[in-house]
Short mmCIF file of C-alpha atoms in Angstrom, two decimals:
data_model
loop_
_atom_site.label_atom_id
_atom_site.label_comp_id
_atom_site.label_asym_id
_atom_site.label_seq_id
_atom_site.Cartn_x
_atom_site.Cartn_y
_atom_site.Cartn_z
CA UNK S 79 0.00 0.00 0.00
CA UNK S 80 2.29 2.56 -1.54
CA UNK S 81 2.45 5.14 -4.32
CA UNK S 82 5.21 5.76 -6.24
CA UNK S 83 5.26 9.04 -6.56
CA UNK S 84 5.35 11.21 -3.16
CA UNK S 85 2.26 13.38 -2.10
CA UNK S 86 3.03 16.98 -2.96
CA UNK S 87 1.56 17.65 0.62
CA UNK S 88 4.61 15.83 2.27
CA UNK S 89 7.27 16.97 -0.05
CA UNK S 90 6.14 20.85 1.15
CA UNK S 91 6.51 20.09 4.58
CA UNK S 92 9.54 18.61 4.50
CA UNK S 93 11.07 21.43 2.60
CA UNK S 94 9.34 24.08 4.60
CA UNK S 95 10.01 23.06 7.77
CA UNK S 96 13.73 23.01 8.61
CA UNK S 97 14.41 21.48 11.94
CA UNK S 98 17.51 22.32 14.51
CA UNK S 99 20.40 20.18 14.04
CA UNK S 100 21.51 17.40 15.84
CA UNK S 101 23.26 17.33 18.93
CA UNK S 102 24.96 13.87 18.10
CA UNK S 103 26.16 12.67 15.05
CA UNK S 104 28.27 9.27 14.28
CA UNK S 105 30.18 8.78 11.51
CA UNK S 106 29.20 4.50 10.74
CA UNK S 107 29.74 3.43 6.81
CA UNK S 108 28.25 0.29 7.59
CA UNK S 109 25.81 0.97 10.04
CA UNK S 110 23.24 -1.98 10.86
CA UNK S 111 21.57 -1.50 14.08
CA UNK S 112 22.52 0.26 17.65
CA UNK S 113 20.62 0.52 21.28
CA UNK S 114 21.20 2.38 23.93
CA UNK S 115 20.16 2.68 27.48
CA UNK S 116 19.03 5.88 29.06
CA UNK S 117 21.19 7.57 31.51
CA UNK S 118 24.29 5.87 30.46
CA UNK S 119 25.42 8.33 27.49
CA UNK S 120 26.52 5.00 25.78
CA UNK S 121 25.77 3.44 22.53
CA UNK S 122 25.90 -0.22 21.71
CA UNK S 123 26.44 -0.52 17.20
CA UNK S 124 26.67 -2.93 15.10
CA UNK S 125 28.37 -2.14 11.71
CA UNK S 126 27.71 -4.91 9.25
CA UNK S 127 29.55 -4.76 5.36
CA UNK S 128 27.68 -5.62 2.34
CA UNK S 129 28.74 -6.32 -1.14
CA UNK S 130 28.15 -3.83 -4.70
CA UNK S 131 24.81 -5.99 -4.32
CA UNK S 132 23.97 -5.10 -1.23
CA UNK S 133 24.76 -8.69 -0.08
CA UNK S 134 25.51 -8.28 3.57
CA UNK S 135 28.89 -10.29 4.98
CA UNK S 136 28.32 -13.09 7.47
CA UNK S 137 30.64 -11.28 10.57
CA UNK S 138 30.06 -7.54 11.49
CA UNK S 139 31.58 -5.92 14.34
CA UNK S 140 29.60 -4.74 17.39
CA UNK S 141 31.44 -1.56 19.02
CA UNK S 142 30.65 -0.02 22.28
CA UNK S 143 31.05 3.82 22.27
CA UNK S 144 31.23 6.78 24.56
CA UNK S 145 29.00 9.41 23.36
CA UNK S 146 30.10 12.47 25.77
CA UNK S 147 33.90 11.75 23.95
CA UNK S 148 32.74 9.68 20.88
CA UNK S 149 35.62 7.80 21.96
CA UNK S 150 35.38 3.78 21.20
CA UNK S 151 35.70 1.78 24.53
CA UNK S 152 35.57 -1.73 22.80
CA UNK S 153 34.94 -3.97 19.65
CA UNK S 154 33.79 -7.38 19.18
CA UNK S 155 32.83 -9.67 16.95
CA UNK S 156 29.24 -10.38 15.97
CA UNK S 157 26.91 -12.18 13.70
CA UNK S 158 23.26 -10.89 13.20
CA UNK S 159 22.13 -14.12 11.46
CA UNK S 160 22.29 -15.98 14.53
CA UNK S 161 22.99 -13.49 17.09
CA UNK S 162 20.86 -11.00 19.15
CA UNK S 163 22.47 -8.16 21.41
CA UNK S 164 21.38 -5.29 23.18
CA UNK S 165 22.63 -2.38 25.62
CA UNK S 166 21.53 -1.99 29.18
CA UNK S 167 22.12 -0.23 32.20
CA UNK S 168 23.28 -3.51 34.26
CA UNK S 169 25.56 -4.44 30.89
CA UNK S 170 25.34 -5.72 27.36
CA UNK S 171 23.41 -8.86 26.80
CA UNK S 172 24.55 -11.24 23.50
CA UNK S 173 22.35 -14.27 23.04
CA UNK S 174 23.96 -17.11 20.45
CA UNK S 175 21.51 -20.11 20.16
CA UNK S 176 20.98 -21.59 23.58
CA UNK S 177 23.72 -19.44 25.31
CA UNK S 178 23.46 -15.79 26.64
CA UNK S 179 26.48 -14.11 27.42
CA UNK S 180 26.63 -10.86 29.38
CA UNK S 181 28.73 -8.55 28.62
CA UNK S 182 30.42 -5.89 30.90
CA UNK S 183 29.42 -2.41 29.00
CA UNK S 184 32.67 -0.36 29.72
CA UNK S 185 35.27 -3.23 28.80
CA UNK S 186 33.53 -5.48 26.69
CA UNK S 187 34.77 -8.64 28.78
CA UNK S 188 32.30 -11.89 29.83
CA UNK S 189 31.20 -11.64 33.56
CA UNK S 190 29.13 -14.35 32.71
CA UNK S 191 27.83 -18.07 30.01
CA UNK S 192 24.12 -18.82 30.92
CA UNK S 193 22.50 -21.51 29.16
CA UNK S 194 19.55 -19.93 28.72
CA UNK S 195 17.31 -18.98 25.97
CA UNK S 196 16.33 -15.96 27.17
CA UNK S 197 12.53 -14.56 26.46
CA UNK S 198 12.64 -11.28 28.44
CA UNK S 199 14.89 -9.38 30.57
CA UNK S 200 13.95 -6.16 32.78
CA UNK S 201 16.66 -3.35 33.43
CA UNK S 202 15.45 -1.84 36.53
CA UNK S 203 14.53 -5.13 38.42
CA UNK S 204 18.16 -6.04 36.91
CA UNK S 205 17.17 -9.52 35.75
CA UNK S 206 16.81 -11.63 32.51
CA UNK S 207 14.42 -14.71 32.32
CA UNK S 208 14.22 -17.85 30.04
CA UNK S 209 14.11 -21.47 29.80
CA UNK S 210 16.89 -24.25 28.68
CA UNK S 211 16.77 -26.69 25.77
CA UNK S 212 14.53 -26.48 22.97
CA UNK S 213 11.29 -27.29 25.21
CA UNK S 214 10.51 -25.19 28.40
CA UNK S 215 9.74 -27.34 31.22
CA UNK S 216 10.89 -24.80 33.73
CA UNK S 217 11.85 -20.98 33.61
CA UNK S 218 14.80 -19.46 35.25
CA UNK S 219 15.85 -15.78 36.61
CA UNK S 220 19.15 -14.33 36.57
CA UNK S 221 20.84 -10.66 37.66
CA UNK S 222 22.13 -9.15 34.72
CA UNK S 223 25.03 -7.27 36.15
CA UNK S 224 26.37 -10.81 37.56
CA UNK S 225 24.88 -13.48 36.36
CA UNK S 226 24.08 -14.52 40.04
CA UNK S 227 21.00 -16.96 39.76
CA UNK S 228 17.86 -15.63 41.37
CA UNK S 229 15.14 -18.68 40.96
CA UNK S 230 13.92 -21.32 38.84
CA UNK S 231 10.24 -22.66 39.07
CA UNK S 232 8.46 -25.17 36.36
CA UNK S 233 6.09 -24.81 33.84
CA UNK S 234 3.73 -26.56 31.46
CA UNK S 235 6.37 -28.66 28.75
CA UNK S 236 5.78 -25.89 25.86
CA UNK S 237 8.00 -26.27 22.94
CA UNK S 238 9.39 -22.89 22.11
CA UNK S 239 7.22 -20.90 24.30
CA UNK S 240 6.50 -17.33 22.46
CA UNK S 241 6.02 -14.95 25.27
CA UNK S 242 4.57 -11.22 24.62
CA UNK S 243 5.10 -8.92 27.36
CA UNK S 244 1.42 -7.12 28.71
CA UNK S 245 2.63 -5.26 31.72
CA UNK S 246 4.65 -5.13 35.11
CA UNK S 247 2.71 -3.70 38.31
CA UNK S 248 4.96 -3.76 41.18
CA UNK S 249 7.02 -6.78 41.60
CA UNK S 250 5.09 -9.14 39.24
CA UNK S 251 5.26 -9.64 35.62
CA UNK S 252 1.90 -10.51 33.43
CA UNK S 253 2.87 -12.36 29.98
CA UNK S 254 0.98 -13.95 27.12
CA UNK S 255 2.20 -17.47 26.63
CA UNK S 256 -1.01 -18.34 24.79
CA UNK S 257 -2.96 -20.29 25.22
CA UNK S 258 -2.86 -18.69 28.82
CA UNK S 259 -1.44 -15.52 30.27
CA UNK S 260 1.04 -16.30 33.01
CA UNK S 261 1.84 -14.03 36.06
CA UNK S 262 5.16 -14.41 37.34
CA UNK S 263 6.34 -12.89 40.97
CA UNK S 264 10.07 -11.39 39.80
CA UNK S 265 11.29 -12.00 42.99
CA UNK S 266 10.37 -15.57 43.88
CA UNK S 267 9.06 -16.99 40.14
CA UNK S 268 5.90 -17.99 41.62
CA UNK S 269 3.57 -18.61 38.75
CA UNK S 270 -0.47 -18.14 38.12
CA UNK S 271 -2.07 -18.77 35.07
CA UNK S 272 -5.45 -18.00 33.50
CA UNK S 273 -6.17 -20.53 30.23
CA UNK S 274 -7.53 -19.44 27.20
CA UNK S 275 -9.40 -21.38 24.54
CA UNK S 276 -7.02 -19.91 21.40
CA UNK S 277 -6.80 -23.03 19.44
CA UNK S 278 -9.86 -25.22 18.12
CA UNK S 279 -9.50 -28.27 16.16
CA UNK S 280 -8.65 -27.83 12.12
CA UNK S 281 -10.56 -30.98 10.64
CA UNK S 282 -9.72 -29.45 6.96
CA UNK S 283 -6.11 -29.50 8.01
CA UNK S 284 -6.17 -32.63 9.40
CA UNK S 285 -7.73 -34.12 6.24
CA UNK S 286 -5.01 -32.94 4.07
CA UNK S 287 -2.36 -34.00 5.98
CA UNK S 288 -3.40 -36.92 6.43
CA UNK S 289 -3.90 -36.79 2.20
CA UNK S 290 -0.76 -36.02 2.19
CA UNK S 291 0.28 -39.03 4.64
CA UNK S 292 -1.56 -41.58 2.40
CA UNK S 293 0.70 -40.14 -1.06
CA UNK S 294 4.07 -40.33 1.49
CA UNK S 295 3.09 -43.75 2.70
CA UNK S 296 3.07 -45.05 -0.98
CA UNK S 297 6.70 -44.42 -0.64
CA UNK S 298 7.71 -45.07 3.13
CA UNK S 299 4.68 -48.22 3.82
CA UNK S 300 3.04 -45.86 6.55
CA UNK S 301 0.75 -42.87 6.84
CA UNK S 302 1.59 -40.24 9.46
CA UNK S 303 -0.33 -37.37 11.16
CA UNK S 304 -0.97 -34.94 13.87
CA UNK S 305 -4.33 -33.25 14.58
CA UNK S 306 -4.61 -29.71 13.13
CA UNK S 307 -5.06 -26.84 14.67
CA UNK S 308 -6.67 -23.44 14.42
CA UNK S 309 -4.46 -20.88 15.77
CA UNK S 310 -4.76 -17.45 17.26
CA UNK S 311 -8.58 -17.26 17.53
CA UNK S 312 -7.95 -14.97 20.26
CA UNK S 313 -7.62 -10.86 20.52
CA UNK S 314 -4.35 -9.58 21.93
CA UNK S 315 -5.37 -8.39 25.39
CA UNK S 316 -5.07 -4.41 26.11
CA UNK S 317 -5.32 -2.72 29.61
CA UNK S 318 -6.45 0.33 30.98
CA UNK S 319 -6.30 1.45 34.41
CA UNK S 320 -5.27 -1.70 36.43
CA UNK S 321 -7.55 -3.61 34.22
CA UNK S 322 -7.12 -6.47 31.12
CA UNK S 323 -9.57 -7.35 28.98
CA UNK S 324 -8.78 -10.55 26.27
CA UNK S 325 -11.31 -12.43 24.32
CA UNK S 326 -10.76 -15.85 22.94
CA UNK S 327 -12.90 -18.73 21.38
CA UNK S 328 -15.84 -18.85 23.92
CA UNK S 329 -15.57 -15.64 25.83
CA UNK S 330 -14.26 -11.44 26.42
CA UNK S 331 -12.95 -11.45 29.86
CA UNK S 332 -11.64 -8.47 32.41
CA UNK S 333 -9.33 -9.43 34.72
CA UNK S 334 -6.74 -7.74 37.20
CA UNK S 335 -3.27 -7.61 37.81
CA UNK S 336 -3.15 -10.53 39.98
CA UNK S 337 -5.79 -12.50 36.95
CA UNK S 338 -8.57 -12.43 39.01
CA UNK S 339 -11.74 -12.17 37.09
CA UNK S 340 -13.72 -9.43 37.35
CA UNK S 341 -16.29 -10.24 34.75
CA UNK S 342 -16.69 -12.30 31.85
CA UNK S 343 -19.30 -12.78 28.78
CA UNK S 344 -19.77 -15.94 26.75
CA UNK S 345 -19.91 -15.48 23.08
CA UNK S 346 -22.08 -16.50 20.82
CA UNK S 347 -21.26 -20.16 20.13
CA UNK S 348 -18.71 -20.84 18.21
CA UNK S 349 -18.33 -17.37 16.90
CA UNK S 350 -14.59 -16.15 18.31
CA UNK S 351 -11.87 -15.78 16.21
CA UNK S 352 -8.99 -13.31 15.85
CA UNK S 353 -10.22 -10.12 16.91
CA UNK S 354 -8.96 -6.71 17.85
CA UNK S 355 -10.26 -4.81 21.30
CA UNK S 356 -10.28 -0.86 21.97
CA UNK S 357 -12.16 1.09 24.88
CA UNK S 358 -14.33 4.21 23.83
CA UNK S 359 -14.91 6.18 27.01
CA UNK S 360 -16.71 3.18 29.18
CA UNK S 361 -17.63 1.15 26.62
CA UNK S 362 -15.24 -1.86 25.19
CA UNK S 363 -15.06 -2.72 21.91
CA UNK S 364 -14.36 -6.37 20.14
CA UNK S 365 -14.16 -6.47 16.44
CA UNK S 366 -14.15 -10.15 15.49
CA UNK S 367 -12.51 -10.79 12.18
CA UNK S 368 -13.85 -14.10 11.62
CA UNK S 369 -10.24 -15.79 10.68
CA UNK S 370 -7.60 -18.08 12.39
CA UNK S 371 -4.25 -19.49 11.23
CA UNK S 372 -3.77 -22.73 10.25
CA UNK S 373 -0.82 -24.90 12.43
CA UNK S 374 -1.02 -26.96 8.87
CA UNK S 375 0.04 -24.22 6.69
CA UNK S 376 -0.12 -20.98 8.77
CA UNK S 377 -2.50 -19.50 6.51
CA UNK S 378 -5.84 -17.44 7.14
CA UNK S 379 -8.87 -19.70 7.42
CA UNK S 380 -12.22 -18.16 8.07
CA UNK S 381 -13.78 -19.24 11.44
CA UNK S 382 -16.52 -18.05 13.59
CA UNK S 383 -18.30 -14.95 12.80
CA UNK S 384 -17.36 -11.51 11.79
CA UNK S 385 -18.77 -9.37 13.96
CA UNK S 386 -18.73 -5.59 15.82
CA UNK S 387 -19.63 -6.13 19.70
CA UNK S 388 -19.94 -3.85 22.38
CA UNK S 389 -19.84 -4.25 25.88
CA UNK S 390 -20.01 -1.58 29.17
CA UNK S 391 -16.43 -2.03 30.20
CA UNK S 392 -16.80 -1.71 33.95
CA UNK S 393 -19.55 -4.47 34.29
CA UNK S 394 -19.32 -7.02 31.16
CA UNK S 395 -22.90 -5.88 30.22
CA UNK S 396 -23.45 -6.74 25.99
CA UNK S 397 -24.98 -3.35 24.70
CA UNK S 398 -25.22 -4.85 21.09
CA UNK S 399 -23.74 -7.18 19.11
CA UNK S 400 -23.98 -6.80 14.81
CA UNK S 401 -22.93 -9.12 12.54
CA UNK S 402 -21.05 -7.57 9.80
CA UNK S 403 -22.25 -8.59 6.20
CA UNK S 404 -21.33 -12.30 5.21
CA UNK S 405 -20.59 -10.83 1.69
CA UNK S 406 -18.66 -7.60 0.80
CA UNK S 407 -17.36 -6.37 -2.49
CA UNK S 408 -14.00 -7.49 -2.77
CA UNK S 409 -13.16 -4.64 -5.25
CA UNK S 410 -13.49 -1.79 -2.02
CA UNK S 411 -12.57 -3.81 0.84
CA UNK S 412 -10.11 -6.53 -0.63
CA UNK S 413 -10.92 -10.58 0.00
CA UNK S 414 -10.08 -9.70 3.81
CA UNK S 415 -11.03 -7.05 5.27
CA UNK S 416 -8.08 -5.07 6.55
CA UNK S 417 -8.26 -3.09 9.75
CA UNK S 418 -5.84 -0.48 10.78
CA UNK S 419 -3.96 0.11 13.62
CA UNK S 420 -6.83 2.08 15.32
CA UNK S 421 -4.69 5.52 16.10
CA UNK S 422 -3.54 7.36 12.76
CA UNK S 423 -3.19 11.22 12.33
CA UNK S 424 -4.77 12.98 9.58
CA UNK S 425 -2.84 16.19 8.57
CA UNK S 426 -5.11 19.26 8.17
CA UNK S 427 -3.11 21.41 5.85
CA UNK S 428 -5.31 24.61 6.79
CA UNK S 429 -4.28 24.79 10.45
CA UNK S 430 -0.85 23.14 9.95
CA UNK S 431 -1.37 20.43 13.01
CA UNK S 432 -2.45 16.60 13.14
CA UNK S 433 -5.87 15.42 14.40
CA UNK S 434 -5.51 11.82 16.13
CA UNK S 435 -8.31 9.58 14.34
CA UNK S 436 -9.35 6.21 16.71
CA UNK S 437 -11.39 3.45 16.31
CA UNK S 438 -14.92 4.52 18.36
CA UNK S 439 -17.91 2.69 19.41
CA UNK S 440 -19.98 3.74 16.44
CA UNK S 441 -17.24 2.76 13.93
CA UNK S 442 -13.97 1.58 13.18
CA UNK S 443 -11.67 2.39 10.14
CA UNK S 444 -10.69 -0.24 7.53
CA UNK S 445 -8.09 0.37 4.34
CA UNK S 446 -9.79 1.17 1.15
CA UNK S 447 -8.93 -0.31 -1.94
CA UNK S 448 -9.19 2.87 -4.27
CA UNK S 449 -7.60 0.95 -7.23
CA UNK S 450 -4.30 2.82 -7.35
CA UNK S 451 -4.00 3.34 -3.65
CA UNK S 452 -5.57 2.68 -0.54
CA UNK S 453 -7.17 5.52 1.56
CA UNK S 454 -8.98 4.68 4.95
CA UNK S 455 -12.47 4.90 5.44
CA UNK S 456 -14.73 4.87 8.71
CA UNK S 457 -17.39 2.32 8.44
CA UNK S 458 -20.09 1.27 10.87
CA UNK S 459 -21.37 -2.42 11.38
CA UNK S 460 -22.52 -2.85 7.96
CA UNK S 461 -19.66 -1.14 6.43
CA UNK S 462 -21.38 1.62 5.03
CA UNK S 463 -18.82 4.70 4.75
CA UNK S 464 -18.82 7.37 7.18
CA UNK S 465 -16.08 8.99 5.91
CA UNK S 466 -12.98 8.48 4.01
CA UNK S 467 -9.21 10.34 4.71
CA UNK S 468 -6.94 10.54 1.57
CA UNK S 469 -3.78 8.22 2.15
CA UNK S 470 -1.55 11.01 1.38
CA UNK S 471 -2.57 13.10 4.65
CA UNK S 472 -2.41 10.20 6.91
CA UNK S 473 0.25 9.36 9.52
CA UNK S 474 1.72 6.82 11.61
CA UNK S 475 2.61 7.14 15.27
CA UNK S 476 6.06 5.96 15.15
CA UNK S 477 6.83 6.26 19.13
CA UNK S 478 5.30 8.78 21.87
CA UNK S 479 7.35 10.40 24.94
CA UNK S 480 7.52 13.34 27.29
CA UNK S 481 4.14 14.78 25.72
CA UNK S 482 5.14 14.84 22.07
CA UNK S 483 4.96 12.52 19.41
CA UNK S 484 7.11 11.36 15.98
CA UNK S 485 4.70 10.31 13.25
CA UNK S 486 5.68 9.45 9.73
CA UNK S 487 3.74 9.65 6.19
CA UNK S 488 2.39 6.53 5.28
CA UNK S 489 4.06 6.96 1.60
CA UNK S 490 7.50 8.13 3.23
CA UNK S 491 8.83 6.26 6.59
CA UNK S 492 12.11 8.01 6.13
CA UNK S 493 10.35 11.53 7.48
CA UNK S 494 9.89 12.21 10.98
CA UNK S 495 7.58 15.39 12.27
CA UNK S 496 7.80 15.94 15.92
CA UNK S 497 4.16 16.93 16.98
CA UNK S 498 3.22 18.31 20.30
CA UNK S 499 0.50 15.73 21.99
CA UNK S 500 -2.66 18.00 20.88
CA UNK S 501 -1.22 17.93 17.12
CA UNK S 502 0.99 21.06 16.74
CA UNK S 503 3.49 20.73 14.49
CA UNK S 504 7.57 21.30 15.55
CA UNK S 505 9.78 20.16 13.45
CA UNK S 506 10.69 17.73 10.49
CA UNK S 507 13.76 15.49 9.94
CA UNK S 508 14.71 13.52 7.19
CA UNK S 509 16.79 10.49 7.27
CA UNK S 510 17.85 7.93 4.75
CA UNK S 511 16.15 5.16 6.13
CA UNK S 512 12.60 4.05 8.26
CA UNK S 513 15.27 3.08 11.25
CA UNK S 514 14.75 4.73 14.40
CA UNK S 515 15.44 4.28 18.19
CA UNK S 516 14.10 6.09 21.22
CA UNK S 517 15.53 7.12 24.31
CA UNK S 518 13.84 9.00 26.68
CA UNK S 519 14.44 12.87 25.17
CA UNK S 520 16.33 11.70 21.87
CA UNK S 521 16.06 9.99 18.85
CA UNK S 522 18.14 8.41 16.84
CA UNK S 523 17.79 8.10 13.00
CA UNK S 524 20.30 7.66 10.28
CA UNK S 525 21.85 9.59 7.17
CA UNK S 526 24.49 8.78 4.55
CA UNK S 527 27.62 7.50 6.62
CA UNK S 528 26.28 9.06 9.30
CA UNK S 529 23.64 8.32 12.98
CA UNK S 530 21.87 11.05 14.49
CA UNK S 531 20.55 11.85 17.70
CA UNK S 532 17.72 14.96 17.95
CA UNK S 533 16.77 16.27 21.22
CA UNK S 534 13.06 16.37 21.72
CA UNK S 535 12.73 20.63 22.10
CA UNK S 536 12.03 21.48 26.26
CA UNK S 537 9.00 22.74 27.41
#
């Protein structure tokens, strides 16, 4: 969803807008990637070289440097095809296949080997978790800054376990290890779970595999097969205020921070899928998109029901429920239907600021196919148009901090305009690629040869 020519709307404001320069630049012909940690006035890059056709080399060079004296403290070796690394105020952590090494941050030497694939570390609780082994039967906890083991406690066997992070209150961390979200005391690892029905059984699937199994035992004189699943018919859970709400197969829950239920409502039978949640005020939203992903292929399969549900967020209570139409014309709306992120900004070129457009209990915005391009359009339950915005004054929030934001043109990720949080515009920068870091009052973006770091202005 891109033109190939650049709105004239963007190209203006990049030109008329000139921006301060920045208060950190780094000369890196072969920049790849770099993180930093705030506070620390250090920054962790990897340089990476690449052949005339852009063919990156196997081995690039991670280098620690001193940004107050630009001076380089140390240099290691480093490969990003296997290889993960990051900066943090306790030390660097480098993770190689089932091994995580950490790193001390001012001379580069080992302070300690943990076998441990690691899944998520915290820098102010100063401690990295993960499991051993290609199956997780147990989870430990270690201090960054010595490697000193803090606990170990045992979970359900999961192979590969693919955690994503919902929150920290106080001493306990809340993850998604579907299908369940685990909370997990950081000081002691004691664990409590609340199960979710995110997988159903795939009887297609397990047809063609076992299809399949019948043509392979031909060959081999046996048929083999696994049951099929249905994956992901689940919404990603969201929080407000002390509060998580998640939906999966059967029901749209609220919970707390310590997974106690607050309320729940059953669904329709058999109507969950993947869906997407948003809060309007007091009312909760749950757009069901009426689609899993197959564990036989990993591709869409339609499931359930599509529909636009609403629900008084405090009590569970269903205010409506509409079933969106079972047909559509593929021609506006594309075979799927394609949601967006639910928090764009649309560019008003009269006033010169940025108007934040969200999803809302009446409606919910949805690309449109305009042939050419795609635009967005607002649509209610039937997915009649509201109101369309023109792709070319439409932005993406690209990170948020100390009361401003950085958004980025839609046909243009290498632009950044720094926007105050009601949608006053401050200043533009342009850099040579979509990359971008954040650290508390800078950013970092890159040029030609050269890394920047912009100071967001002070209020």
């Amino acid at each position: 969803m891109k033109r190939l020519i650049f709105s004239l709307l963007t190209a203006l404001l990049s030109i008329a807008v000139s921006a301060t320069n920045p208060d950190f630049t780094f000369v890196s012909p072969d920049f790849y990637s770099m993180s930093v940690s705030s506070g620390l006035n250090l920054m962790l890059t990897v340089d990476r070289k690449h052949d005339a056709n852009g063919k990156y080399q196997r081995k690039a060079l991670m280098t620690m440097t001193d940004i107050s004296s630009e001076k380089k403290l140390w240099t290691m070796d480093f490969y990003p095809d296997k290889e993960w690394c990051t900066l943090t105020s306790n030390g660097v952590i480098l993770t190689s296949g089932n091994k995580t090494h950490l790193i001390d941050r001012y001379t580069g030497k080992t302070t300690a080997t943990l076998k441990l694939n690691a899944l998520y570390y915290d820098e102010s609780a100063d401690i990295i978790i993960g499991y051993q082994k290609t199956v997780a039967k147990k989870l430990l906890a270690f201090k960054i800054s010595t490697g000193e083991k803090l606990w170990e406690t045992k979970i359900e066997k999961t192979p590969a376990p693919r955690w994503e992070y919902l929150d920290t209150v106080g001493s306990t961390l809340l993850v998604t290890m579907f299908p369940k979200i685990i909370s997990i005391n950081l000081n002691d690892g004691q664990i409590k779970e609340l199960k979710l029905k995110t997988e159903i059984s795939d009887n297609k699937g397990t047809a063609a595999q076992i299809g399949a199994g019948i043509a392979l035992g031909l060959l081999t004189g046996g048929i083999f097969a696994t049951e099929m699943k249905l994956t992901d018919v689940n919404s990603t859970p969201i929080k407000e205020q002390g509060r998580y709400y998640v939906s999966d197969r059967d029901y749209i829950r609220c919970i707390d921070s310590a997974l106690n239920e607050i309320w729940k409502y059953r669904l329709p039978e058999k109507t969950g899928a993947h869906a997407r949640l948003f809060i309007d005020g007091d009312t909760l939203c749950m757009l069901n998109e009426g689609y899993a992903f197959s564990s036989f292929n990993n591709k869409r399969r339609s499931t359930g029901k599509k529909f636009f549900a609403r629900f008084n967020k405090n009590t569970g209570e269903n205010i409506n429920i509409s079933y969106l139409p079972e047909k559509h014309d593929e021609s506006i709306w594309d075979k799927d239907l394609s949601p967006t992120s639910g928090r764009l900004y649309l560019y008003d070129l009269q006033s010169n600021s940025y108007h934040l457009l969200t999803n809302r209990s009446d409606s919910f915005m949805l690309w449109h196919n305009k042939g050419d391009h795609y635009d967005v359009s607002r649509v209610d339950a039937n997915l009649d148009i509201i109101e369309t915005y023109p792709y070319d004054n439409l932005f993406t929030i690209r990170a948020e901090t100390q009361g401003y934001a950085l958004v980025s043109p839609f046909n243009d990720m290498t632009i950044f305009h720094v926007i105050t949080s009601d949608g006053k515009h401050v200043e533009t920068w342009q850099a040579d690629s979509k990359y971008l870091v954040l650290d508390g009052d800078h950013f970092y973006t890159t040029k030609p040869l050269l890394l920047e770091r912009h100071s967001f202005p002070q209020k």
